[in-house]
């Protein structure tokens, strides 16, 4: 799919509608609900509210995760000079999507989004906007299938030049940590030195007991199961890159600018994040 080749076939639309489950909650739609968006259904509000019963501060995590994405992409496009971004686990479009942040800094930036959510597909036109100098594309693919992602990305990105691989709130849906590490390794193997890895992930490091209960409830609802990981587990995901300062920290504490503060420091949230450079 290219910017000018948006899916318009009626049978494709029917297929997406068939795949779209409005009776089962979906993480991207719940995230959208917590961010104050409109792209969710009553089941997402119901499950989202139930989860907030365990961890009332989760909307703060959603906002902090989005802020981390903006700061990380702005740093990579600006100070580092990255001009190619592969955003895996795109989620629903909100303000300051990856291409908007990157192309605001460098209009020639090229961005490829990858997701397997049919609702995200219906919003592909919003993700596929681009500056005239740059480009965007969208791949329908699962994070567990890095080969398909890389083949699709190569249509728009030059994988012989540095790429920023962003994986926000997606690798937590790969339940086995060894498999998650293997997926990250395969993606990094396909890009050259100077490429960067950006990951955010729900953890047990903040409100661990409540988060564990919330995830157990989520996994009992019939939606795609997810897992929490410790700081040590997250460190394994970055074992082939050089972590940028300040390392693996709460999303709100990765190079904060203006944020919710407590005693002069950003309030920790349940999602941790890091950015690393492939040597």
CSV table of C-alpha atoms in Angstrom, one decimal:
chain,number,residue,atom,x,y,z
A,1,UNK,CA,0.0,0.0,0.0
A,2,UNK,CA,1.4,3.4,-0.9
A,3,UNK,CA,0.2,6.9,0.1
A,4,UNK,CA,-1.8,7.2,-3.1
A,5,UNK,CA,-3.1,3.6,-3.0
A,6,UNK,CA,-5.5,3.6,-0.1
A,7,UNK,CA,-7.7,0.5,0.3
A,8,UNK,CA,-11.0,1.2,-1.3
A,9,UNK,CA,-12.3,-2.1,-2.5
A,10,UNK,CA,-15.7,-3.0,-1.1
A,11,UNK,CA,-14.8,-6.6,-0.3
A,12,UNK,CA,-11.8,-5.4,1.8
A,13,UNK,CA,-14.1,-3.1,3.8
A,14,UNK,CA,-16.5,-6.1,4.4
A,15,UNK,CA,-13.6,-8.3,5.5
A,16,UNK,CA,-12.4,-5.6,8.0
A,17,UNK,CA,-15.9,-5.2,9.4
A,18,UNK,CA,-16.2,-8.9,9.8
A,19,UNK,CA,-12.9,-9.1,11.7
A,20,UNK,CA,-13.8,-6.1,13.9
A,21,UNK,CA,-15.1,-7.5,17.2
A,22,UNK,CA,-17.2,-5.0,19.1
A,23,UNK,CA,-18.2,-7.5,21.7
A,24,UNK,CA,-14.6,-8.1,22.9
A,25,UNK,CA,-12.4,-5.3,24.4
A,26,UNK,CA,-9.2,-4.3,22.6
A,27,UNK,CA,-6.2,-2.8,24.1
A,28,UNK,CA,-5.8,0.0,21.5
A,29,UNK,CA,-9.4,1.0,21.9
A,30,UNK,CA,-9.1,1.0,25.7
A,31,UNK,CA,-5.9,3.1,25.4
A,32,UNK,CA,-7.9,5.5,23.1
A,33,UNK,CA,-10.6,5.7,25.8
A,34,UNK,CA,-8.1,6.5,28.5
A,35,UNK,CA,-6.6,9.2,26.2
A,36,UNK,CA,-10.0,10.8,25.8
A,37,UNK,CA,-10.5,9.6,22.2
A,38,UNK,CA,-13.7,8.5,20.5
A,39,UNK,CA,-12.6,5.3,18.7
A,40,UNK,CA,-13.9,2.8,21.2
A,41,UNK,CA,-17.0,0.8,22.0
A,42,UNK,CA,-19.0,0.3,25.2
A,43,UNK,CA,-17.2,-3.0,25.9
A,44,UNK,CA,-13.9,-1.1,25.9
A,45,UNK,CA,-15.3,1.5,28.3
A,46,UNK,CA,-16.6,-1.2,30.6
A,47,UNK,CA,-13.3,-3.2,30.7
A,48,UNK,CA,-11.3,0.0,30.9
A,49,UNK,CA,-13.2,1.2,33.9
A,50,UNK,CA,-12.8,-2.2,35.5
A,51,UNK,CA,-9.1,-2.1,35.0
A,52,UNK,CA,-9.0,1.4,36.5
A,53,UNK,CA,-10.5,-0.1,39.6
A,54,UNK,CA,-7.2,-1.9,40.1
A,55,UNK,CA,-4.9,0.9,38.9
A,56,UNK,CA,-6.7,4.3,38.9
A,57,UNK,CA,-3.6,6.0,37.6
A,58,UNK,CA,-3.4,4.1,34.3
A,59,UNK,CA,-4.7,7.1,32.2
A,60,UNK,CA,-1.6,8.9,33.4
A,61,UNK,CA,0.5,6.1,32.0
A,62,UNK,CA,-1.3,6.4,28.6
A,63,UNK,CA,-0.5,10.1,28.5
A,64,UNK,CA,3.1,9.6,29.6
A,65,UNK,CA,3.6,6.8,27.0
A,66,UNK,CA,2.4,9.2,24.3
A,67,UNK,CA,4.7,12.0,25.6
A,68,UNK,CA,7.6,9.6,25.6
A,69,UNK,CA,7.0,8.7,21.9
A,70,UNK,CA,7.0,12.4,21.0
A,71,UNK,CA,10.2,13.2,22.9
A,72,UNK,CA,12.0,10.1,21.6
A,73,UNK,CA,11.0,10.6,17.9
A,74,UNK,CA,11.9,14.3,18.2
A,75,UNK,CA,15.3,13.5,19.6
A,76,UNK,CA,16.0,10.9,16.9
A,77,UNK,CA,14.8,13.0,14.0
A,78,UNK,CA,16.5,16.1,15.4
A,79,UNK,CA,19.7,15.5,17.4
A,80,UNK,CA,20.5,12.1,15.9
A,81,UNK,CA,19.4,12.8,12.3
A,82,UNK,CA,17.3,9.6,11.8
A,83,UNK,CA,15.2,9.9,8.7
A,84,UNK,CA,13.5,6.5,8.7
A,85,UNK,CA,11.0,5.1,11.3
A,86,UNK,CA,9.4,1.7,11.5
A,87,UNK,CA,6.5,2.0,14.0
A,88,UNK,CA,5.3,-1.5,15.1
A,89,UNK,CA,2.1,-1.7,17.0
A,90,UNK,CA,0.8,1.6,15.7
A,91,UNK,CA,-2.4,1.7,17.6
A,92,UNK,CA,-5.2,4.2,16.8
A,93,UNK,CA,-4.2,7.6,15.5
A,94,UNK,CA,-4.2,10.4,18.1
A,95,UNK,CA,-2.3,13.7,18.3
A,96,UNK,CA,1.4,13.7,17.4
A,97,UNK,CA,1.6,10.4,15.6
A,98,UNK,CA,5.1,9.3,14.7
A,99,UNK,CA,5.1,10.7,11.2
A,100,UNK,CA,3.7,14.0,12.4
A,101,UNK,CA,6.5,14.4,15.0
A,102,UNK,CA,9.3,13.2,12.7
A,103,UNK,CA,8.2,15.3,9.7
A,104,UNK,CA,7.7,18.4,11.8
A,105,UNK,CA,11.4,18.1,12.6
A,106,UNK,CA,12.6,16.8,9.2
A,107,UNK,CA,10.0,16.9,6.4
A,108,UNK,CA,11.9,14.3,4.4
A,109,UNK,CA,11.3,11.6,7.0
A,110,UNK,CA,9.9,8.3,5.9
A,111,UNK,CA,7.6,6.3,8.2
A,112,UNK,CA,6.2,2.8,8.0
A,113,UNK,CA,3.4,1.8,10.4
A,114,UNK,CA,2.7,-1.9,11.2
A,115,UNK,CA,-0.3,-3.2,13.0
A,116,UNK,CA,-2.7,-6.2,12.8
A,117,UNK,CA,-5.8,-4.4,14.3
A,118,UNK,CA,-8.7,-4.1,11.7
A,119,UNK,CA,-9.8,-0.9,13.4
A,120,UNK,CA,-6.4,0.7,12.8
A,121,UNK,CA,-6.7,-0.3,9.2
A,122,UNK,CA,-9.9,1.7,8.9
A,123,UNK,CA,-7.9,4.7,10.1
A,124,UNK,CA,-5.0,4.1,7.7
A,125,UNK,CA,-5.8,7.2,5.7
A,126,UNK,CA,-5.0,9.3,8.7
A,127,UNK,CA,-1.7,7.5,9.2
A,128,UNK,CA,-0.8,7.7,5.5
A,129,UNK,CA,-0.7,11.5,5.3
A,130,UNK,CA,2.7,12.8,4.6
A,131,UNK,CA,4.7,15.9,3.7
A,132,UNK,CA,5.6,16.1,-0.1
A,133,UNK,CA,9.2,15.5,0.7
A,134,UNK,CA,8.6,12.4,2.9
A,135,UNK,CA,6.6,9.3,2.7
A,136,UNK,CA,4.4,7.1,4.9
A,137,UNK,CA,3.1,3.5,4.5
A,138,UNK,CA,1.1,1.0,6.4
A,139,UNK,CA,1.6,-2.7,6.7
A,140,UNK,CA,-0.9,-5.2,8.1
A,141,UNK,CA,1.2,-7.6,10.1
A,142,UNK,CA,1.6,-9.1,13.5
A,143,UNK,CA,4.6,-8.3,15.7
A,144,UNK,CA,5.3,-12.1,15.8
A,145,UNK,CA,6.0,-12.0,12.1
A,146,UNK,CA,9.0,-9.8,11.7
A,147,UNK,CA,9.8,-11.2,8.2
A,148,UNK,CA,6.5,-9.8,6.9
A,149,UNK,CA,7.1,-6.5,8.6
A,150,UNK,CA,10.6,-6.2,7.2
A,151,UNK,CA,9.5,-7.1,3.7
A,152,UNK,CA,6.8,-4.5,3.8
A,153,UNK,CA,9.0,-1.9,5.3
A,154,UNK,CA,11.5,-2.3,2.5
A,155,UNK,CA,9.0,-0.9,0.0
A,156,UNK,CA,9.4,2.5,1.7
A,157,UNK,CA,12.5,2.4,3.8
A,158,UNK,CA,16.1,1.8,2.8
A,159,UNK,CA,17.2,-0.9,5.3
A,160,UNK,CA,20.8,-0.3,4.4
A,161,UNK,CA,20.5,3.1,6.1
A,162,UNK,CA,19.7,3.8,9.9
A,163,UNK,CA,16.2,3.1,10.9
A,164,UNK,CA,14.5,3.9,14.2
A,165,UNK,CA,12.3,0.9,15.3
A,166,UNK,CA,9.6,1.9,17.7
A,167,UNK,CA,7.7,-0.7,19.7
A,168,UNK,CA,5.4,1.1,22.2
A,169,UNK,CA,3.1,-1.2,24.2
A,170,UNK,CA,3.3,-4.1,21.7
A,171,UNK,CA,6.0,-6.5,22.8
A,172,UNK,CA,4.0,-7.1,26.0
A,173,UNK,CA,1.6,-9.2,23.8
A,174,UNK,CA,4.4,-11.7,23.2
A,175,UNK,CA,4.0,-13.7,26.3
A,176,UNK,CA,7.3,-15.6,26.2
A,177,UNK,CA,10.3,-13.4,27.0
A,178,UNK,CA,12.7,-15.5,24.9
A,179,UNK,CA,10.4,-15.1,21.9
A,180,UNK,CA,10.1,-11.4,22.5
A,181,UNK,CA,13.9,-11.1,22.6
A,182,UNK,CA,14.2,-13.1,19.5
A,183,UNK,CA,11.8,-10.8,17.6
A,184,UNK,CA,13.7,-7.7,18.7
A,185,UNK,CA,17.0,-9.4,17.6
A,186,UNK,CA,15.6,-10.2,14.2
A,187,UNK,CA,14.5,-6.7,13.6
A,188,UNK,CA,17.8,-5.3,14.7
A,189,UNK,CA,19.7,-7.8,12.5
A,190,UNK,CA,17.9,-6.3,9.5
A,191,UNK,CA,19.1,-2.7,10.0
A,192,UNK,CA,22.6,-1.2,10.1
A,193,UNK,CA,24.8,0.4,12.8
A,194,UNK,CA,23.4,3.7,13.9
A,195,UNK,CA,19.8,2.4,13.9
A,196,UNK,CA,17.8,2.9,17.1
A,197,UNK,CA,15.4,0.8,19.2
A,198,UNK,CA,12.5,2.5,21.1
A,199,UNK,CA,10.4,0.3,23.5
A,200,UNK,CA,7.8,1.0,26.1
A,201,UNK,CA,6.3,-1.8,28.2
A,202,UNK,CA,4.0,-2.2,31.2
A,203,UNK,CA,5.9,-3.4,34.2
A,204,UNK,CA,5.8,-4.7,37.7
A,205,UNK,CA,8.1,-1.9,38.8
A,206,UNK,CA,5.3,0.5,39.8
A,207,UNK,CA,2.1,-0.7,41.6
A,208,UNK,CA,3.3,-4.2,40.9
A,209,UNK,CA,0.5,-6.1,42.8
A,210,UNK,CA,-2.3,-3.9,41.4
A,211,UNK,CA,-0.9,-4.2,37.9
A,212,UNK,CA,-0.7,-7.9,38.2
A,213,UNK,CA,-4.4,-8.1,39.2
A,214,UNK,CA,-5.3,-5.7,36.4
A,215,UNK,CA,-3.5,-7.9,33.8
A,216,UNK,CA,-5.1,-11.1,35.2
A,217,UNK,CA,-8.5,-9.4,34.8
A,218,UNK,CA,-7.6,-8.3,31.2
A,219,UNK,CA,-6.4,-11.8,30.2
A,220,UNK,CA,-9.7,-13.3,31.5
A,221,UNK,CA,-11.8,-11.2,29.2
A,222,UNK,CA,-11.0,-13.1,26.0
A,223,UNK,CA,-8.9,-10.4,24.5
A,224,UNK,CA,-5.3,-10.8,23.3
A,225,UNK,CA,-3.4,-11.8,26.4
A,226,UNK,CA,-0.5,-9.7,27.6
A,227,UNK,CA,2.2,-9.9,30.2
A,228,UNK,CA,4.1,-7.6,32.5
A,229,UNK,CA,7.9,-7.6,32.7
A,230,UNK,CA,10.5,-6.6,35.3
A,231,UNK,CA,13.3,-4.1,34.7
A,232,UNK,CA,15.7,-7.1,34.3
A,233,UNK,CA,13.4,-8.6,31.6
A,234,UNK,CA,13.2,-5.2,29.8
A,235,UNK,CA,17.0,-5.0,29.9
A,236,UNK,CA,17.2,-8.2,27.9
A,237,UNK,CA,15.2,-6.5,25.1
A,238,UNK,CA,18.0,-4.0,24.8
A,239,UNK,CA,20.9,-6.4,25.0
A,240,UNK,CA,22.1,-5.6,21.5
A,241,UNK,CA,22.0,-1.8,21.7
A,242,UNK,CA,23.7,0.9,23.7
A,243,UNK,CA,21.1,2.5,26.0
A,244,UNK,CA,20.9,6.2,25.8
A,245,UNK,CA,20.6,8.1,29.1
A,246,UNK,CA,18.7,7.9,31.3
A,247,UNK,CA,18.4,4.1,30.5
A,248,UNK,CA,15.3,2.1,31.2
A,249,UNK,CA,13.0,4.3,33.3
A,250,UNK,CA,9.4,5.2,33.8
A,251,UNK,CA,8.0,6.8,30.5
A,252,UNK,CA,7.5,10.0,32.4
A,253,UNK,CA,11.1,10.2,33.4
A,254,UNK,CA,12.7,9.7,30.0
A,255,UNK,CA,14.2,13.1,29.2
A,256,UNK,CA,11.1,15.0,30.5
A,257,UNK,CA,10.2,18.4,29.4
A,258,UNK,CA,6.9,19.6,30.9
A,259,UNK,CA,5.1,16.9,32.8
A,260,UNK,CA,3.1,16.0,35.9
A,261,UNK,CA,5.5,16.5,38.8
A,262,UNK,CA,5.7,15.6,42.4
A,263,UNK,CA,8.3,17.2,44.6
A,264,UNK,CA,10.0,18.6,41.5
A,265,UNK,CA,10.3,15.2,39.7
A,266,UNK,CA,8.0,13.5,37.1
A,267,UNK,CA,5.6,11.1,38.7
A,268,UNK,CA,6.5,7.5,37.9
A,269,UNK,CA,4.0,5.6,35.8
A,270,UNK,CA,3.4,1.9,35.3
A,271,UNK,CA,5.0,1.9,31.8
A,272,UNK,CA,8.8,1.8,31.5
A,273,UNK,CA,10.7,2.8,28.4
A,274,UNK,CA,14.2,3.1,26.8
A,275,UNK,CA,16.0,4.1,23.7
A,276,UNK,CA,19.1,2.3,22.4
A,277,UNK,CA,21.5,2.7,19.5
A,278,UNK,CA,22.8,-0.2,17.5
A,279,UNK,CA,26.6,-0.1,17.5
